[in-house]
mmCIF file of C-alpha atoms and ligand atoms in Angstrom:
data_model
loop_
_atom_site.group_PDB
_atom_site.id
_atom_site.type_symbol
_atom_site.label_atom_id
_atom_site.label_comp_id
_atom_site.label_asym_id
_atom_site.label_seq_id
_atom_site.Cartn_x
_atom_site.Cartn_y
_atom_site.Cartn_z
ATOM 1 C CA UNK T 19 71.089 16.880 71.074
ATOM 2 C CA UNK T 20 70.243 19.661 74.036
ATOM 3 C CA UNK T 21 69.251 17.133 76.729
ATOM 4 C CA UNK T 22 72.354 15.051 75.362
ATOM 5 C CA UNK T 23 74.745 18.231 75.930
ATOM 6 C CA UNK T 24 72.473 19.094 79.182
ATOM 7 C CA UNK T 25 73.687 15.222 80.299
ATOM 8 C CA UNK T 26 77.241 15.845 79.870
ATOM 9 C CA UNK T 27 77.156 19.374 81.657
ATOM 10 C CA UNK T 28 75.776 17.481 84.750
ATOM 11 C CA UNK T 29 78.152 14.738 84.424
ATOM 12 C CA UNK T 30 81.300 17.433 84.120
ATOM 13 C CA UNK T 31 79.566 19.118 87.337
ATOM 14 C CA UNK T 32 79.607 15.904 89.268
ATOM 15 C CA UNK T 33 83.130 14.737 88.306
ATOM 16 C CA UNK T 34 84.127 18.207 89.411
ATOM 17 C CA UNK T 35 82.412 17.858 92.500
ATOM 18 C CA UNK T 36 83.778 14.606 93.117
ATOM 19 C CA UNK T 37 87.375 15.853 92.780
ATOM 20 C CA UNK T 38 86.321 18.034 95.271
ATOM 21 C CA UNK T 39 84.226 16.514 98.265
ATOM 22 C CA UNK T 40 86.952 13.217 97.901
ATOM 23 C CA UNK T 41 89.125 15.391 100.157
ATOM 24 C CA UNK T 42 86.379 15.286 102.820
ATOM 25 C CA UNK T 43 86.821 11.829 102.916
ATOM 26 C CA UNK T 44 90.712 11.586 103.142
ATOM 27 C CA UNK T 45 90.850 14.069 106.021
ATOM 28 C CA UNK T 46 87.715 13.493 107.223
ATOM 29 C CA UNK T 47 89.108 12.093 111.020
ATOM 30 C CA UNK T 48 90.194 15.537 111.262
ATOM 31 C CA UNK T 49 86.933 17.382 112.728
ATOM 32 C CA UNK T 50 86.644 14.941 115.324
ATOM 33 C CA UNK T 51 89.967 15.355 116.056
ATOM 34 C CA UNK T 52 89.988 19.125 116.467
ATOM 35 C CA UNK T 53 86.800 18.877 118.553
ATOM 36 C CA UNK T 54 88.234 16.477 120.375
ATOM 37 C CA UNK T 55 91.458 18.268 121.319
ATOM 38 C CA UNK T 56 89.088 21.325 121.873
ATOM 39 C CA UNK T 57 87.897 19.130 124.657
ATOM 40 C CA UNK T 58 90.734 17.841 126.255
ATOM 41 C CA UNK T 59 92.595 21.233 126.185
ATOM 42 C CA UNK T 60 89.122 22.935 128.020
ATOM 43 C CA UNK T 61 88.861 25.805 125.296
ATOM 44 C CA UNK T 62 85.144 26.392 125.950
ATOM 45 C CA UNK T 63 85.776 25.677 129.971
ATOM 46 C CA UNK T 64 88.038 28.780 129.862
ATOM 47 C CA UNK T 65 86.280 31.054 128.028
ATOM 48 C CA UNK T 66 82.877 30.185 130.019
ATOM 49 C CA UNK T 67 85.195 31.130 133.438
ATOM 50 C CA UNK T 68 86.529 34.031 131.953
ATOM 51 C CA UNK T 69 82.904 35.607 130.995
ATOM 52 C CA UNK T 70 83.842 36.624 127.751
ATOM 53 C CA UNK T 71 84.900 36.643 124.633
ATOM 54 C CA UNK T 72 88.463 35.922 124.893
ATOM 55 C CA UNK T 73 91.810 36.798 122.620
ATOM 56 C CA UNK T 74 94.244 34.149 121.213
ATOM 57 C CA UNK T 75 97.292 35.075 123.923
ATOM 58 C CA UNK T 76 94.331 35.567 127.035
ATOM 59 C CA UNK T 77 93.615 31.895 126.029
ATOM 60 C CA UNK T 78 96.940 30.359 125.525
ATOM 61 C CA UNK T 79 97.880 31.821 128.639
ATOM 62 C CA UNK T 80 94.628 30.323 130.332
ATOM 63 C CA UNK T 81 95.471 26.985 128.580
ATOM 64 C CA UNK T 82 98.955 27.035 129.072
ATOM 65 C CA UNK T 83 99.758 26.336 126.343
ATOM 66 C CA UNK T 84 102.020 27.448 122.725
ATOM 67 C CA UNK T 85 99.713 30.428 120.913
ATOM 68 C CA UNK T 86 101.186 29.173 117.308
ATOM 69 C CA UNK T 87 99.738 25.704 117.341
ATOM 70 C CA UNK T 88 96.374 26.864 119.351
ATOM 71 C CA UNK T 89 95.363 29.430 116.419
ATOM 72 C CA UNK T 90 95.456 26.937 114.041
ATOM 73 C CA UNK T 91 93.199 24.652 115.922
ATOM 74 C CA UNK T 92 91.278 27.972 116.447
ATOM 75 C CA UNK T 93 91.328 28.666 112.831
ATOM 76 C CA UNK T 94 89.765 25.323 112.284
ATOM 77 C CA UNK T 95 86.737 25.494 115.337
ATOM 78 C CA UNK T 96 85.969 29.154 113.798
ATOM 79 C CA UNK T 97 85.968 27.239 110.591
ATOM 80 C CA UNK T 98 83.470 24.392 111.637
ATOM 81 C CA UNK T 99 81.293 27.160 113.412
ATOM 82 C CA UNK T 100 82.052 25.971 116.658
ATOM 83 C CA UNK T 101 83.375 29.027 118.182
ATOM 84 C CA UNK T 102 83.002 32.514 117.085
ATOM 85 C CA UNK T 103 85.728 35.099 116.085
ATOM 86 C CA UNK T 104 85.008 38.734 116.460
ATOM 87 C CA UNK T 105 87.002 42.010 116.511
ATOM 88 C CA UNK T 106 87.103 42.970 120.374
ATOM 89 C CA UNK T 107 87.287 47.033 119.786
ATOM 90 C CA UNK T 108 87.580 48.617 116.062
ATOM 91 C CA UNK T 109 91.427 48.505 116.494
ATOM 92 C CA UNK T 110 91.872 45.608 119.085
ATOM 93 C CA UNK T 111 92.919 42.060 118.313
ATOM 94 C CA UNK T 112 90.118 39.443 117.762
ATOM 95 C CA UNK T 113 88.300 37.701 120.186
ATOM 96 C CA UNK T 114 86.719 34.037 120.617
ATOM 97 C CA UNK T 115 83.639 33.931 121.520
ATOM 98 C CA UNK T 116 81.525 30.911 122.501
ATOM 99 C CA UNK T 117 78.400 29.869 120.321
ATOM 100 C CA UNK T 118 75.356 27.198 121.432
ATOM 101 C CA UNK T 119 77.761 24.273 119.880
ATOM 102 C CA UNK T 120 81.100 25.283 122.015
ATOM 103 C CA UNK T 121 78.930 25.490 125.117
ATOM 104 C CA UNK T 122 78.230 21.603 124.267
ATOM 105 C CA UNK T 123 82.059 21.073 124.627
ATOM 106 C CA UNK T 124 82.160 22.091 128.455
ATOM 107 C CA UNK T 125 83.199 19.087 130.456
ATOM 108 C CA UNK T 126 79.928 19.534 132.677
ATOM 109 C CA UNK T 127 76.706 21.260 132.982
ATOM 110 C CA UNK T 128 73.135 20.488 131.530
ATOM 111 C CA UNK T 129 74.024 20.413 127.919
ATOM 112 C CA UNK T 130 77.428 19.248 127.622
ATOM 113 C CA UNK T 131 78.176 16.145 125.505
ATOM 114 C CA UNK T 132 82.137 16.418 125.740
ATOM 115 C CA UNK T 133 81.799 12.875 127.929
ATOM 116 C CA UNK T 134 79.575 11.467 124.997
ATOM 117 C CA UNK T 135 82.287 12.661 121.803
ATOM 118 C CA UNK T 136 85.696 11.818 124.094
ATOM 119 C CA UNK T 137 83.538 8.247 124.503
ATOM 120 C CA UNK T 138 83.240 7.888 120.881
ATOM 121 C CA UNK T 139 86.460 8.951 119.824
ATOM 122 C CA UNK T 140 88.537 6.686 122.124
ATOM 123 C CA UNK T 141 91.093 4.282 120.971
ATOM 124 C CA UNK T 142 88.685 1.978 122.646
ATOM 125 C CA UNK T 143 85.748 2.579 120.560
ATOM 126 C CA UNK T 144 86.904 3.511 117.200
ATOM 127 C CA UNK T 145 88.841 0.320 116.951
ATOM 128 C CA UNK T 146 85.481 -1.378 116.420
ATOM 129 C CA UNK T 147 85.048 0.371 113.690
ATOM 130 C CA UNK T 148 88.485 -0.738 111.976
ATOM 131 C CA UNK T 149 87.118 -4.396 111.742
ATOM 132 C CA UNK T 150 83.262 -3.265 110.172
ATOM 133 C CA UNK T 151 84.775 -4.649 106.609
ATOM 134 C CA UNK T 152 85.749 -8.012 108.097
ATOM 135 C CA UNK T 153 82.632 -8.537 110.045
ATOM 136 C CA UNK T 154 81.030 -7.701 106.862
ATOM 137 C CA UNK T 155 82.770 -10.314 104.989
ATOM 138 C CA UNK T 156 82.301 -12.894 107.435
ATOM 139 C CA UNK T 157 85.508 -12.839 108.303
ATOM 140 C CA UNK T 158 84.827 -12.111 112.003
ATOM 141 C CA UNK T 159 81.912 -13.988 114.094
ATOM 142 C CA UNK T 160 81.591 -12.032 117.219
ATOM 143 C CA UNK T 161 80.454 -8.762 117.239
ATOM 144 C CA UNK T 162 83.907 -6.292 116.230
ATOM 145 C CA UNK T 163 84.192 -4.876 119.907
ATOM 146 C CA UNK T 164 84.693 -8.172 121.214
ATOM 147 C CA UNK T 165 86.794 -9.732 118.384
ATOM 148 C CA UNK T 166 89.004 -6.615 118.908
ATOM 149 C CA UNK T 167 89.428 -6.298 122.896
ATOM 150 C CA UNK T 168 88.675 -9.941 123.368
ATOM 151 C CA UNK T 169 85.295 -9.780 125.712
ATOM 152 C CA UNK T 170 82.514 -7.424 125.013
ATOM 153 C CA UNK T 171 81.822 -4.090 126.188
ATOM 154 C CA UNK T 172 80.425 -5.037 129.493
ATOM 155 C CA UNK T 173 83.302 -7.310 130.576
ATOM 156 C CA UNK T 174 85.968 -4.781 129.677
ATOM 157 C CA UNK T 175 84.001 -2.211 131.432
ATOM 158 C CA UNK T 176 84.043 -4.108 134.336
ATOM 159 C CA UNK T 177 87.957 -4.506 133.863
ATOM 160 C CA UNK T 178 88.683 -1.274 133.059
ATOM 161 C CA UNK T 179 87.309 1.522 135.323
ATOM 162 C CA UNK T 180 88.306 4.581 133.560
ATOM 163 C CA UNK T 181 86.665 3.432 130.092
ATOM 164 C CA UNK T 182 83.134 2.394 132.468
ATOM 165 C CA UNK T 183 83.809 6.142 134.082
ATOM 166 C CA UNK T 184 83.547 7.704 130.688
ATOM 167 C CA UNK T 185 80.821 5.495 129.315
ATOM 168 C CA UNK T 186 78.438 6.142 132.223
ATOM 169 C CA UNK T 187 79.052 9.979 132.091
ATOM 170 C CA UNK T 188 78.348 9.737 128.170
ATOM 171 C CA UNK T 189 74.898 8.152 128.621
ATOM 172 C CA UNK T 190 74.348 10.511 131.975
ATOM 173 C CA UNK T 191 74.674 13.372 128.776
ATOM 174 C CA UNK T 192 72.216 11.612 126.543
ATOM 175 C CA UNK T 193 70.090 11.432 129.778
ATOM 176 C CA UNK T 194 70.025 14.784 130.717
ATOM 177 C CA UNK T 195 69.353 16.097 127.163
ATOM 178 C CA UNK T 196 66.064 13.332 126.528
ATOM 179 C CA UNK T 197 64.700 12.714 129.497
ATOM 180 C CA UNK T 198 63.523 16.455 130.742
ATOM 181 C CA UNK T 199 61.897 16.303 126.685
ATOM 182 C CA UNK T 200 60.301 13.122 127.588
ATOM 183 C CA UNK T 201 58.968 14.506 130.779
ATOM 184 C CA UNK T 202 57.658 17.734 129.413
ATOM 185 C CA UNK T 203 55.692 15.838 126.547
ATOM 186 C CA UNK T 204 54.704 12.726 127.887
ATOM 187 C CA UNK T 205 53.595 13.689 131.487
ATOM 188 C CA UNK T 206 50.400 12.474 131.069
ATOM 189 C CA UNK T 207 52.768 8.725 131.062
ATOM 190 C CA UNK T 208 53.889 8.714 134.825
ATOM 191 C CA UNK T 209 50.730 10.166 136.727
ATOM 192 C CA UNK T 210 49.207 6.817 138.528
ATOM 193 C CA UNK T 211 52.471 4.956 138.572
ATOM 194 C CA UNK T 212 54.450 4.407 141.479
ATOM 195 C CA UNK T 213 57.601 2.318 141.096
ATOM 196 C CA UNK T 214 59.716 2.257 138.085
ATOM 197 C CA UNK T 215 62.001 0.082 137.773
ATOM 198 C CA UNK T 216 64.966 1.590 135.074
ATOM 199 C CA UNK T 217 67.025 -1.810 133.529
ATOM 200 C CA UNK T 218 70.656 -0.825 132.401
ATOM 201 C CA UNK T 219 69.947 2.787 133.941
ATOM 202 C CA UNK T 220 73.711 3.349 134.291
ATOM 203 C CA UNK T 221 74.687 5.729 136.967
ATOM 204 C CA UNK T 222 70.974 6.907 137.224
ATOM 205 C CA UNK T 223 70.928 10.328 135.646
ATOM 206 C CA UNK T 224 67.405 9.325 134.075
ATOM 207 C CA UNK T 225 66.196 7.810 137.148
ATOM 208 C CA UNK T 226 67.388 10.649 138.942
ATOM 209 C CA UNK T 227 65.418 13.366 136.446
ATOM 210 C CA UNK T 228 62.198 11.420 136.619
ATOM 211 C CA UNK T 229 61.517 11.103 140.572
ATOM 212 C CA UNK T 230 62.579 14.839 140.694
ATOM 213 C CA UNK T 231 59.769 15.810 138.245
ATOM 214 C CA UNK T 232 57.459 13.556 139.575
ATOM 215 C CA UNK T 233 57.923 12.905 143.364
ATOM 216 C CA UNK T 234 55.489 10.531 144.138
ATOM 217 C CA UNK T 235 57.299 7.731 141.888
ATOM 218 C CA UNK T 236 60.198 5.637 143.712
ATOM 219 C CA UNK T 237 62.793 4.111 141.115
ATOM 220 C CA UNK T 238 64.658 1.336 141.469
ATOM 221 C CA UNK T 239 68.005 2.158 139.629
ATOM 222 C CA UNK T 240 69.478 -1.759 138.436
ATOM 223 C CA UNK T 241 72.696 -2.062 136.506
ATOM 224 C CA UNK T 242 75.801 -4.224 136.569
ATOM 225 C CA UNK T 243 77.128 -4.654 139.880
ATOM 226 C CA UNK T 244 80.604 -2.314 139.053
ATOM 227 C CA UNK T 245 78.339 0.490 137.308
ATOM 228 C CA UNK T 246 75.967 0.584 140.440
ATOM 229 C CA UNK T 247 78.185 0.814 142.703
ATOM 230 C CA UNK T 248 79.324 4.402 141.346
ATOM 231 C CA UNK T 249 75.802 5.137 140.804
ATOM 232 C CA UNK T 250 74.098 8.396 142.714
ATOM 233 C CA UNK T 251 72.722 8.160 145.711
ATOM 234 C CA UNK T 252 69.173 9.547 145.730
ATOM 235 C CA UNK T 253 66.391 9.227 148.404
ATOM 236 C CA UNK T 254 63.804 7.858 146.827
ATOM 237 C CA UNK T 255 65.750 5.231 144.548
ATOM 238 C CA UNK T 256 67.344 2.747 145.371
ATOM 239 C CA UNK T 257 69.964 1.325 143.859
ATOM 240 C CA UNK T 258 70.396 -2.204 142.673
ATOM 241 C CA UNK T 259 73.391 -4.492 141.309
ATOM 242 C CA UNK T 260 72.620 -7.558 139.187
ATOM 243 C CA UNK T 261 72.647 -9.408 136.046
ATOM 244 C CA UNK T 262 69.376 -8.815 133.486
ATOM 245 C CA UNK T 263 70.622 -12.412 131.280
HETATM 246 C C1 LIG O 308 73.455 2.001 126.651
HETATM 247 S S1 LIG O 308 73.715 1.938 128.387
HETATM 248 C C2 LIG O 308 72.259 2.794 128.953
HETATM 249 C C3 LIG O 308 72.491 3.620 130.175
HETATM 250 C C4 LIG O 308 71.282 4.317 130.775
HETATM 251 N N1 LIG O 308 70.014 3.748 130.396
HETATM 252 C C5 LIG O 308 71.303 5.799 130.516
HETATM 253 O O1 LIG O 308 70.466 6.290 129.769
HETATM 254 O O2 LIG O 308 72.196 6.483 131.041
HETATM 255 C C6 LIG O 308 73.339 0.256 128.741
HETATM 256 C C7 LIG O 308 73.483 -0.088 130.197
HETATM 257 O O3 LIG O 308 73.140 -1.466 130.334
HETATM 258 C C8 LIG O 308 73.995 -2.035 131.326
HETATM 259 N N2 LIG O 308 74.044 -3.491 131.136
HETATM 260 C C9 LIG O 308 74.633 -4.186 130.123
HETATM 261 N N3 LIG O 308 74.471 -5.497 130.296
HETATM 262 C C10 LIG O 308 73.764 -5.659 131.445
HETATM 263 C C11 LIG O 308 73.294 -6.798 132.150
HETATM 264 N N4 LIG O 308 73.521 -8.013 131.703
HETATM 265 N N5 LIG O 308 72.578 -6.590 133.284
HETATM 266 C C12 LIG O 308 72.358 -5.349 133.763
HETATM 267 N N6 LIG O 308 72.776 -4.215 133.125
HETATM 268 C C13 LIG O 308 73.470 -4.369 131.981
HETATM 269 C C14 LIG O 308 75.318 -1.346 131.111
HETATM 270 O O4 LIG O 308 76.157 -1.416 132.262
HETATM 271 C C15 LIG O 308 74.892 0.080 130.748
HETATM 272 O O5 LIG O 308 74.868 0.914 131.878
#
């Protein structure tokens, strides 16, 4: 009778929770939204160039833009933990303040991943995503991207320069963030080598990171033609267009 009643407690909780965490799930585009407009607007650019901590009308001035609809994005990023908000002086209005996740919103620098989320969030991408049910059901062959935009992702890179512009700056992020890790724990891996030879090593960022650490290795940076011929130029790596298939 006790573990029956215990049961239906749990169950009650669960329902309740349900009612609950179902919201997350109806507006749950909405964090990537805000982060993304967080992006696109620069709101962690402008308070890194301003130095500090910085009030709602210093920032929509910096921005440009309307205070009204920039404190309730605000609201939201203080909300997610992405920036910080913090009284300025006892009696002075409140500042934002950056925190290590707003510093990865900066359109550049060793940490940033704003290339990698804009990337992910793009019209572009997320329409993939729209047909995972009907490739699920069989009722698309091809892999979604292609069924979608009607070649896949290389050939519409290849068509469509800004899209292959963002996508090589997103993996240059994941690049810049793994490959120093890789280098300070596996070491040991490149002594006694000295050519490597990087296949689909996008712009070269990796490449790039590697014969910097270890100078006595030459790379050989080979990618689609189009994506090597925006690749960086580096002395000891040279750069090389082709076809892996
Ligand atoms: C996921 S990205 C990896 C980028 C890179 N390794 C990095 O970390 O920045 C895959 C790469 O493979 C390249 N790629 C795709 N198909 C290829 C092919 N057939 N021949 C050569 N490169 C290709 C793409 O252009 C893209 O740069």
């Amino acid at each position: 009778m006790e573990d029956k009643q215990r049961e239906l407690g749990g169950e009650e909780k669960e329902e309740e929770h349900a009612k609950v965490k179902i919201w997350k799930y109806v507006f749950g585009f909405v964090e990537i939204a805000v982060v993304k407009c967080a992006i696109e607007l620069g709101i962690a650019d402008a308070i890194e160039s301003h130095g500090s901590p910085m009030t709602l009308l210093e920032l929509s001035s910096a921005l440009r833009c309307d205070p009204s609809p920039l404190y309730r994005i605000m609201r939201v990023l203080v909300h997610l933990k992405i920036f910080k908000e913090k009284p300025a002086t006892q009696l002075g209005p409140k500042v934002y303040a950056q925190t290590p996740l707003s510093k990865r919103l900066l359109k550049s620098g060793q940490n940033s991943m704003a290339a990698f989320i804009l990337l992910e969030s793009s019209p572009v991408m997320l329409a993939s995503w729209h047909g995972l049910s009907a490739r699920i059901q069989g009722n698309i062959r091809n892999p979604v991207f292609e069924e979608v935009h009607g070649e896949d992702l290389w050939s519409f890179g290849a068509a469509n320069p800004d899209h292959t512009k963002l996508f090589n700056e997103a993996m240059a992020c994941d690049a810049r963030v793994v490959v120093p890790a890789v280098i300070e724990s596996c070491i040991e891996v490149f002594k006694g080598l000295d050519t490597i030879v990087d296949v689909g090593a996008g712009t070269g960022t990796a490449l790039c990171l590697l014969v910097e650490a270890c100078p006595w290795i030459r790379g050989i940076n080979f990618d689609l033609p189009h994506v090597v011929s925006v690749a960086q130029e580096y002395d000891s790596i040279e750069n090389v267009g082709g076809d892996m298939c």
